[in-house]
GROMACS .gro file of C-alpha atoms in nm:
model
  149
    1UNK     CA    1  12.625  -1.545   9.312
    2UNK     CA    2  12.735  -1.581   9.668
    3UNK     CA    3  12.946  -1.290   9.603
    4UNK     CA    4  12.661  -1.061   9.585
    5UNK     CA    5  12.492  -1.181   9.957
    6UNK     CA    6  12.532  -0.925  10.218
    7UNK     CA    7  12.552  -1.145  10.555
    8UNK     CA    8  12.485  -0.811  10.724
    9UNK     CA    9  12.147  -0.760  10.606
   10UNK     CA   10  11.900  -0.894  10.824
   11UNK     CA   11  11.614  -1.063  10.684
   12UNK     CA   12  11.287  -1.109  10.857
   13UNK     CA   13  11.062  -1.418  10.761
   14UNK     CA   14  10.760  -1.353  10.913
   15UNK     CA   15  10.471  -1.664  10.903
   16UNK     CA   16  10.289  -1.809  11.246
   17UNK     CA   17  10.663  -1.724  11.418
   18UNK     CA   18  10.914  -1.476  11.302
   19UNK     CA   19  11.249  -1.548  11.245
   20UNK     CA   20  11.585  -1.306  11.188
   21UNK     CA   21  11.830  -1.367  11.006
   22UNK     CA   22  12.157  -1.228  10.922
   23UNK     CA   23  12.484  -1.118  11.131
   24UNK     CA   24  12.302  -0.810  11.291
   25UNK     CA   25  11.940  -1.004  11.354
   26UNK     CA   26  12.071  -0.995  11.740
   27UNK     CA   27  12.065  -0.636  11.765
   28UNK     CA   28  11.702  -0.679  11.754
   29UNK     CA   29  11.641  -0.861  12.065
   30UNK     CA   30  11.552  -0.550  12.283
   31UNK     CA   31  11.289  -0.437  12.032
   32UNK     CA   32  11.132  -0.748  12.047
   33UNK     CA   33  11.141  -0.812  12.459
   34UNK     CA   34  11.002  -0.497  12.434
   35UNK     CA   35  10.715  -0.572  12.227
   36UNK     CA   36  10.660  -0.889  12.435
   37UNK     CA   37  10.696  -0.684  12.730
   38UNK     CA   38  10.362  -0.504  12.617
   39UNK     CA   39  10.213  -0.719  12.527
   40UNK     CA   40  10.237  -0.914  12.918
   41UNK     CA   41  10.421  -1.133  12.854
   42UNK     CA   42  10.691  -1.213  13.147
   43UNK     CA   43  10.797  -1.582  13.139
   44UNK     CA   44  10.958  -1.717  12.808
   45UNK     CA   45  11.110  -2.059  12.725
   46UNK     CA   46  11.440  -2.027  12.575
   47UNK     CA   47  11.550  -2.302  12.338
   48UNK     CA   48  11.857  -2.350  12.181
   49UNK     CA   49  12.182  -2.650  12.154
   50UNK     CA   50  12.436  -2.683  12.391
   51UNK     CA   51  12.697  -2.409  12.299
   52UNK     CA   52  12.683  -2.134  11.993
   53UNK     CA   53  12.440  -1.928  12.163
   54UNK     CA   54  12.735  -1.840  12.453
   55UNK     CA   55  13.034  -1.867  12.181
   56UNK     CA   56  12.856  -1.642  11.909
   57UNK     CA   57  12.783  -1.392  12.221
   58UNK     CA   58  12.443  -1.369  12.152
   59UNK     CA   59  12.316  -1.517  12.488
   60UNK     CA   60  12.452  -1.166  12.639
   61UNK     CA   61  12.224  -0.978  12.440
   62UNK     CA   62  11.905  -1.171  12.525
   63UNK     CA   63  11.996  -1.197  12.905
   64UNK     CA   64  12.022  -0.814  12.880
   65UNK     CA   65  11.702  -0.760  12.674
   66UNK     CA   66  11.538  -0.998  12.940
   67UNK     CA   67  11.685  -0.798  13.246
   68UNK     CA   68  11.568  -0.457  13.109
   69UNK     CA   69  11.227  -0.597  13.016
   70UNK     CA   70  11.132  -0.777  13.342
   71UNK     CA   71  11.099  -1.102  13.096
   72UNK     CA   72  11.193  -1.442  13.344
   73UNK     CA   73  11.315  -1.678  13.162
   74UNK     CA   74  11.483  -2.067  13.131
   75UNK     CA   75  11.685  -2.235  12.939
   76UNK     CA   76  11.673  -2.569  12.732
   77UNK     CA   77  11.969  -2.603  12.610
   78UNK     CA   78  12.001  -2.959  12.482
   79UNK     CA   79  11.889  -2.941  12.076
   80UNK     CA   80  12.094  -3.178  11.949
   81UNK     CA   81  12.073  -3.254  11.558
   82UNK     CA   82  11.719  -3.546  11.508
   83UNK     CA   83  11.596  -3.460  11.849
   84UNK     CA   84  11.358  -3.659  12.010
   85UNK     CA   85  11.003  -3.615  12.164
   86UNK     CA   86  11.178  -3.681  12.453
   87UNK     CA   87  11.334  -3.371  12.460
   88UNK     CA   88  11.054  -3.168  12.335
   89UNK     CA   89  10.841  -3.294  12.617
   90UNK     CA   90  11.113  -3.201  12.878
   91UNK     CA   91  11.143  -2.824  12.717
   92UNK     CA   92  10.768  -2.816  12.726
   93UNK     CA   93  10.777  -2.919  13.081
   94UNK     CA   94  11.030  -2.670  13.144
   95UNK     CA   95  10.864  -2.375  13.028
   96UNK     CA   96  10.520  -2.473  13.181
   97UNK     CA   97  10.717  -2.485  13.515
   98UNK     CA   98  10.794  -2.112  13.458
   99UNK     CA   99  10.392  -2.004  13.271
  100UNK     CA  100  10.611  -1.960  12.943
  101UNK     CA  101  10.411  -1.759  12.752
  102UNK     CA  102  10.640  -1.686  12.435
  103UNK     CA  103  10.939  -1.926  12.291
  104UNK     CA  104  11.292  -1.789  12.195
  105UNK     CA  105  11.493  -2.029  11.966
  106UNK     CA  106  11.841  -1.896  11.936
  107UNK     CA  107  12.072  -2.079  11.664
  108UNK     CA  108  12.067  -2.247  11.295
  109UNK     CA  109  11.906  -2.533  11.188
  110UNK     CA  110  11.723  -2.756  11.439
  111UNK     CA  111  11.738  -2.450  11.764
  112UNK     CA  112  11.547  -2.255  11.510
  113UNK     CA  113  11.297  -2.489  11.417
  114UNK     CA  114  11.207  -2.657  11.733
  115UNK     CA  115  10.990  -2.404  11.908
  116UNK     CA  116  10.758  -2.467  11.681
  117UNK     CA  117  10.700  -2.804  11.847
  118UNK     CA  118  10.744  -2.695  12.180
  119UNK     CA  119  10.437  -2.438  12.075
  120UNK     CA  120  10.247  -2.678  11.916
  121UNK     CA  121  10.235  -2.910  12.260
  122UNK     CA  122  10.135  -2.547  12.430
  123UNK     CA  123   9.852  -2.566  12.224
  124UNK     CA  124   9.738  -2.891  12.316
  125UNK     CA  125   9.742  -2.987  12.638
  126UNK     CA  126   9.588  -3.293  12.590
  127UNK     CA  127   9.863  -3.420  12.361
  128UNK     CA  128  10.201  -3.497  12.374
  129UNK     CA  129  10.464  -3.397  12.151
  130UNK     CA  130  10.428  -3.701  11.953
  131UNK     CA  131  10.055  -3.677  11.843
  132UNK     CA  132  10.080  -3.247  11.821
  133UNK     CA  133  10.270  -3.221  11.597
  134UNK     CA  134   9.992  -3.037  11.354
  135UNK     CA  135   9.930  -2.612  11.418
  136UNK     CA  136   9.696  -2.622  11.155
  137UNK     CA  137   9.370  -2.394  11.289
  138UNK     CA  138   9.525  -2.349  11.616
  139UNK     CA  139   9.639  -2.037  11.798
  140UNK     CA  140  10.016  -2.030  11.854
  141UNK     CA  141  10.200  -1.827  12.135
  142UNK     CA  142  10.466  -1.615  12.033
  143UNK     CA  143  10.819  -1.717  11.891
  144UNK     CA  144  11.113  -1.533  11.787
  145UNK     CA  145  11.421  -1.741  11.630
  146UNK     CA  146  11.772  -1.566  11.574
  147UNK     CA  147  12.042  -1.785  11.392
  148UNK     CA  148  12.374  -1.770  11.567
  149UNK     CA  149  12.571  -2.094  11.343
   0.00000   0.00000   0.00000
């Protein structure tokens, strides 16, 4: 069965965020800045762990999509596997310092899945990332995730 995947095909899961995946899915970072780009936003939250988006090489690509864009960024990145509220309040913080309009998760597993919190606090303002952690009936801000593990 596994003999039949093609890890170059990039899949798109699209649902409140949208999500690449596949061993091309960061070719399609200037595509998307650019769509940002139109749509005003010019200050994004980047959130990924500590290392594979440098060692895959796909931080170049997003710094370069960002550059030719006008999209300002920063960058939280301290995922670490069960991460804490803790840390979602810091990225949160983080990206308000900036007016973060849009989240970028680059990696697997939890840097993919964590902007979703970091959004969800967004949303909320009264709320911390312990009691926010429901989106239901709630606008959410943009959010692009590209697997690099």
């Amino acid at each position: 069965m596994e003999k039949n995947i093609n890890i170059n095909e990039v899949k798109t899961i699209i649902s409140r965020t949208t999500c690449y995946l596949g061993v091309g899915a960061i070719a399609r970072v200037d595509g998307i800045c650019k769509a940002l780009a139109d749509k005003g936003v010019k200050n994004v939250l980047v959130v990924s762990g500590r290392g594979s988006y440098k060692a895959t090489g796909a931080w170049n690509h997003v710094v370069k999509a960002f550059a030719a864009h006008k999209i300002n960024y920063v960058l939280y990145d301290k995922v670490t596997p069960n991460p804490t509220v803790d840390g979602i309040d810091e990225a949160v913080a983080l990206g308000k310092g900036i007016g973060a309009t849009a989240v970028f998760g680059i990696g697997g597993g939890v840097p993919s899945t964590r902007p979703r919190a970091r959004q969800s606090c967004w949303n909320t303002p009264t709320k911390t990332p312990a009691t926010c952690t429901s989106t239901a009936s709630r606008p959410t801000r943009p959010n692009r995730s590209w697997p690099s593990t």
